[in-house]
Amino acid sequence: MRETTPTVHLIARPALNIEGIRAYLADVGGQSWLDRRLEESGFAPNAGELLVEFGGRACYRSWEPGLNPNVTKIRTDQREYFENILRSAHGSVLEHANYSFALRDVSRVFTHELVRHRAGSAFSQESLRYVRLTDIGFRVPPALQPVRDQVLSIVERLEEFQRDAAAALGVDADGVPFHVKKEVTSALRRLAPLGLSTDIIWTANVRTLRHVIEMRTAPGAEEELRLVFGEIAELMRAEAPGLFQDFSQNGEASWVPAYRKV
């Protein structure tokens, strides 16, 4: 077996079609807003943040003064605009921006809890119906460190069983059909530890990210989830600082937003 540590990789973020945005604004008004944002960013805007702001301003036609007579105040500072969005719990506009993560060497304990957050998420997980457990990755959690040697011994025996059983069942012999290999592989995973390391690709919108980060870094959350979502929180604070501006880390390493249930 091999000992593992979970890692988090941001693999995708929103992309913009500036010409499409410009064409829309040419019709409804508000091109000065786009010009200002492009100049402020050196013509390299933060796609996720601009997309969320675009969605929010479309709701009230608040691109610039005069477009909507009911709107008397236009916030031109983007950070202040986002702070008002968060404070007023206008969370639906956050759902426009999606980010994808490759979560490497997390346990199936972790993935079983992660997939409970279905709203605003997409999942693609390594399949143990198709991927043979020739070696088992495993992380000994801090609570089990006092019995570390026994834990490793159990996992090594389970790994040895995987190899011995595959050999005894002859699944690697010449001419064995794929559907037989799949059936045996699927059955063998029942004799694997729930804590074995696996990979999952997770896509979530900003509204979901805010909720899950808060929930899964709270003191009562499972230790591995707190570890991984602490990293995700750090990533998103750097990736979209305006949309996560109200998050701060307390003395228990929990990430807590000033505005909840956005």
Coordinates of C-alpha atoms in Angstrom, one line a residue:
M1 CA 0.0 0.0 0.0
R2 CA 1.0 3.6 -0.3
E3 CA 0.3 6.4 2.1
T4 CA -1.4 9.4 0.6
T5 CA -2.3 13.0 1.3
P6 CA -5.3 14.7 -0.3
T7 CA -4.5 17.5 -2.8
V8 CA -6.8 20.0 -4.5
H9 CA -6.4 21.2 -8.1
L10 CA -8.5 24.0 -9.6
I11 CA -8.9 22.8 -13.2
A12 CA -11.5 25.0 -14.7
R13 CA -13.0 28.5 -14.3
P14 CA -15.6 30.6 -16.2
A15 CA -14.7 32.1 -19.6
L16 CA -16.2 35.2 -21.2
N17 CA -17.2 36.2 -24.7
I18 CA -16.6 39.9 -24.5
E19 CA -18.0 40.6 -27.9
G20 CA -21.3 38.9 -26.9
I21 CA -21.5 41.0 -23.8
R22 CA -20.7 44.2 -25.8
A23 CA -23.4 43.3 -28.4
Y24 CA -26.0 42.9 -25.6
L25 CA -25.1 46.2 -24.0
A26 CA -25.2 48.0 -27.3
D27 CA -28.8 47.0 -27.5
V28 CA -29.9 47.7 -23.9
G29 CA -27.3 50.4 -22.9
G30 CA -24.5 50.3 -20.4
Q31 CA -21.4 49.9 -22.6
S32 CA -19.6 52.4 -20.3
W33 CA -19.8 49.8 -17.5
L34 CA -18.0 47.2 -19.6
D35 CA -15.4 49.7 -20.8
R36 CA -14.7 50.7 -17.2
R37 CA -14.3 47.1 -16.0
L38 CA -11.9 46.2 -19.0
E39 CA -9.8 49.3 -18.3
E40 CA -9.6 48.6 -14.5
S41 CA -8.5 45.0 -15.2
G42 CA -5.9 45.8 -17.9
F43 CA -8.3 44.1 -20.4
A44 CA -8.0 40.8 -18.5
P45 CA -11.1 40.8 -16.3
N46 CA -11.8 38.1 -13.7
A47 CA -14.3 36.1 -15.7
G48 CA -16.2 34.6 -12.7
E49 CA -16.6 37.9 -11.0
L50 CA -17.6 39.8 -14.2
L51 CA -20.1 37.1 -15.1
V52 CA -21.8 37.4 -11.6
E53 CA -21.8 41.2 -11.8
F54 CA -23.3 41.0 -15.3
G55 CA -26.1 38.8 -14.1
G56 CA -26.8 41.0 -11.1
R57 CA -26.9 44.3 -13.1
A58 CA -29.1 42.7 -15.8
C59 CA -31.8 42.2 -13.1
Y60 CA -32.2 45.9 -12.5
R61 CA -30.6 47.4 -15.6
S62 CA -28.2 49.1 -13.3
W63 CA -25.3 49.4 -15.8
E64 CA -25.2 53.2 -15.6
P65 CA -27.5 56.0 -14.4
G66 CA -30.6 56.8 -16.5
L67 CA -31.3 53.3 -17.9
N68 CA -33.8 52.5 -15.2
P69 CA -35.7 55.4 -13.6
N70 CA -36.4 53.4 -10.5
V71 CA -32.7 53.0 -9.8
T72 CA -31.2 56.2 -8.3
K73 CA -27.9 54.9 -7.1
I74 CA -25.3 53.0 -9.2
R75 CA -22.4 51.4 -7.4
T76 CA -19.4 51.7 -9.7
D77 CA -16.9 50.0 -7.4
Q78 CA -17.0 46.2 -8.1
R79 CA -16.1 45.1 -4.5
E80 CA -18.8 47.4 -3.1
Y81 CA -21.2 46.0 -5.6
F82 CA -20.5 42.4 -4.5
E83 CA -20.7 43.4 -0.8
N84 CA -24.2 44.7 -1.5
I85 CA -25.1 41.5 -3.3
L86 CA -23.9 39.4 -0.4
R87 CA -25.5 41.6 2.2
S88 CA -28.9 41.5 0.5
A89 CA -28.7 37.7 -0.1
H90 CA -29.1 38.0 -3.8
G91 CA -27.5 34.6 -4.1
S92 CA -29.1 33.5 -7.4
V93 CA -26.6 35.5 -9.4
L94 CA -23.7 33.6 -7.8
E95 CA -24.9 30.5 -9.6
H96 CA -23.7 31.7 -13.0
A97 CA -20.0 31.2 -12.1
N98 CA -18.8 27.6 -12.0
Y99 CA -15.4 26.2 -10.9
S100 CA -14.1 22.7 -11.3
F101 CA -11.7 20.9 -9.0
A102 CA -9.7 17.6 -9.3
L103 CA -9.6 16.2 -5.7
R104 CA -6.7 13.7 -5.6
D105 CA -6.2 11.0 -3.0
V106 CA -9.3 11.8 -1.0
S107 CA -11.0 8.8 0.7
R108 CA -14.4 7.3 -0.2
V109 CA -15.5 8.5 3.2
F110 CA -14.9 12.0 1.8
T111 CA -16.6 11.4 -1.5
H112 CA -19.7 9.8 0.2
E113 CA -20.2 13.1 2.1
L114 CA -19.3 15.4 -0.8
V115 CA -21.9 14.0 -3.2
R116 CA -24.6 14.8 -0.6
H117 CA -24.2 18.4 -1.8
R118 CA -26.1 17.8 -5.1
A119 CA -27.6 21.2 -5.7
G120 CA -25.3 23.3 -8.0
S121 CA -22.8 20.5 -8.3
A122 CA -21.5 17.9 -10.8
F123 CA -19.4 14.8 -10.0
S124 CA -17.2 12.4 -11.9
Q125 CA -15.6 9.8 -9.6
E126 CA -13.0 7.1 -10.3
S127 CA -15.0 3.9 -10.8
L128 CA -14.0 0.8 -8.9
R129 CA -16.1 -1.3 -11.3
Y130 CA -13.5 -0.7 -13.9
V131 CA -10.3 0.3 -12.0
R132 CA -8.6 -2.7 -10.3
L133 CA -7.2 -2.2 -6.9
T134 CA -3.6 -3.4 -7.6
D135 CA -2.4 -1.1 -4.8
I136 CA -4.4 0.7 -2.2
G137 CA -3.7 4.3 -1.3
F138 CA -4.6 5.1 2.3
R139 CA -4.2 8.0 4.7
V140 CA -4.1 7.3 8.4
P141 CA -6.3 10.0 10.0
P142 CA -4.9 11.8 13.1
A143 CA -7.4 10.1 15.4
L144 CA -5.9 6.7 14.5
Q145 CA -2.2 7.6 14.8
P146 CA -2.0 5.8 18.2
V147 CA -2.9 2.5 16.4
R148 CA -1.1 3.4 13.2
D149 CA 0.8 0.1 12.8
Q150 CA -2.3 -2.0 13.2
V151 CA -4.2 0.1 10.7
L152 CA -1.4 -0.2 8.1
S153 CA -1.3 -4.0 8.7
I154 CA -5.0 -4.4 8.1
V155 CA -4.9 -2.3 4.9
E156 CA -1.9 -4.2 3.6
R157 CA -3.7 -7.5 4.2
L158 CA -6.7 -6.2 2.3
E159 CA -4.5 -5.1 -0.6
E160 CA -2.9 -8.6 -0.7
F161 CA -6.3 -10.2 -0.8
Q162 CA -7.2 -8.0 -3.9
R163 CA -4.1 -9.4 -5.8
D164 CA -4.5 -13.0 -4.6
A165 CA -8.2 -13.1 -5.4
A166 CA -7.7 -11.7 -8.9
A167 CA -5.0 -14.3 -9.5
A168 CA -7.1 -17.2 -8.1
L169 CA -10.1 -16.1 -10.2
G170 CA -7.9 -15.9 -13.3
V171 CA -9.2 -12.6 -14.5
D172 CA -5.9 -11.7 -16.2
A173 CA -5.7 -14.9 -18.2
D174 CA -5.7 -14.6 -22.0
G175 CA -9.2 -14.4 -23.6
V176 CA -11.1 -13.4 -20.4
P177 CA -14.0 -11.2 -21.7
F178 CA -14.2 -7.6 -20.4
H179 CA -17.6 -8.1 -18.9
V180 CA -16.1 -10.9 -16.7
K181 CA -13.2 -8.6 -15.6
K182 CA -15.7 -5.9 -14.8
E183 CA -17.9 -8.2 -12.7
V184 CA -14.9 -9.5 -10.7
T185 CA -13.5 -6.0 -10.2
S186 CA -16.8 -4.8 -9.0
A187 CA -17.1 -7.7 -6.5
L188 CA -13.6 -7.2 -5.2
R189 CA -14.2 -3.6 -4.2
R190 CA -16.5 -4.9 -1.5
L191 CA -13.4 -6.2 0.3
A192 CA -11.6 -2.8 0.2
P193 CA -11.5 -0.3 3.0
L194 CA -13.9 2.7 2.9
G195 CA -10.9 4.9 3.6
L196 CA -9.0 4.0 0.4
S197 CA -7.8 6.9 -1.6
T198 CA -9.6 7.8 -4.8
D199 CA -10.1 10.7 -7.2
I200 CA -13.1 12.8 -7.9
I201 CA -13.8 15.7 -10.2
W202 CA -16.2 18.2 -8.7
T203 CA -17.8 21.3 -10.3
A204 CA -19.7 23.8 -8.2
N205 CA -21.1 27.2 -8.6
V206 CA -20.1 30.0 -6.3
R207 CA -23.3 29.9 -4.3
T208 CA -22.8 26.2 -3.6
L209 CA -19.1 26.7 -2.9
R210 CA -19.8 29.4 -0.2
H211 CA -22.3 27.0 1.5
V212 CA -20.1 23.9 1.4
I213 CA -17.0 25.7 2.5
E214 CA -18.9 27.0 5.5
M215 CA -20.5 23.7 6.3
R216 CA -17.4 21.5 5.8
T217 CA -14.9 23.6 7.7
A218 CA -17.1 23.9 10.7
P219 CA -15.8 22.4 14.0
G220 CA -18.3 19.5 13.8
A221 CA -17.3 18.5 10.2
E222 CA -15.3 15.3 9.5
E223 CA -11.6 15.9 9.8
E224 CA -10.6 15.1 6.2
L225 CA -13.4 17.4 4.8
R226 CA -12.2 20.2 7.0
L227 CA -8.7 19.7 5.6
V228 CA -9.7 19.7 1.9
F229 CA -12.3 22.5 2.1
G230 CA -9.8 24.6 4.0
E231 CA -7.6 24.4 0.9
I232 CA -10.6 25.1 -1.4
A233 CA -11.4 28.2 0.7
E234 CA -7.9 29.5 0.3
L235 CA -8.0 28.9 -3.5
M236 CA -11.4 30.6 -3.9
R237 CA -10.3 33.6 -1.8
A238 CA -7.5 34.1 -4.2
E239 CA -9.5 33.2 -7.3
A240 CA -12.6 35.3 -6.8
P241 CA -11.8 37.7 -3.9
G242 CA -14.8 39.9 -4.4
L243 CA -17.2 37.0 -4.2
F244 CA -15.6 35.6 -1.0
Q245 CA -14.6 38.9 0.5
D246 CA -16.7 38.3 3.7
F247 CA -15.1 35.0 4.6
S248 CA -12.6 34.9 7.4
Q249 CA -10.9 32.1 9.3
N250 CA -11.5 31.9 13.0
G251 CA -9.3 30.4 15.8
E252 CA -10.7 26.9 15.0
A253 CA -9.6 27.1 11.4
S254 CA -13.2 27.3 10.3
W255 CA -14.1 29.6 7.3
V256 CA -17.0 31.8 8.4
P257 CA -18.9 34.2 6.1
A258 CA -20.2 37.5 7.4
Y259 CA -23.3 36.9 5.2
R260 CA -24.8 33.5 5.5
K261 CA -27.5 31.8 3.4
V262 CA -26.7 34.1 0.4

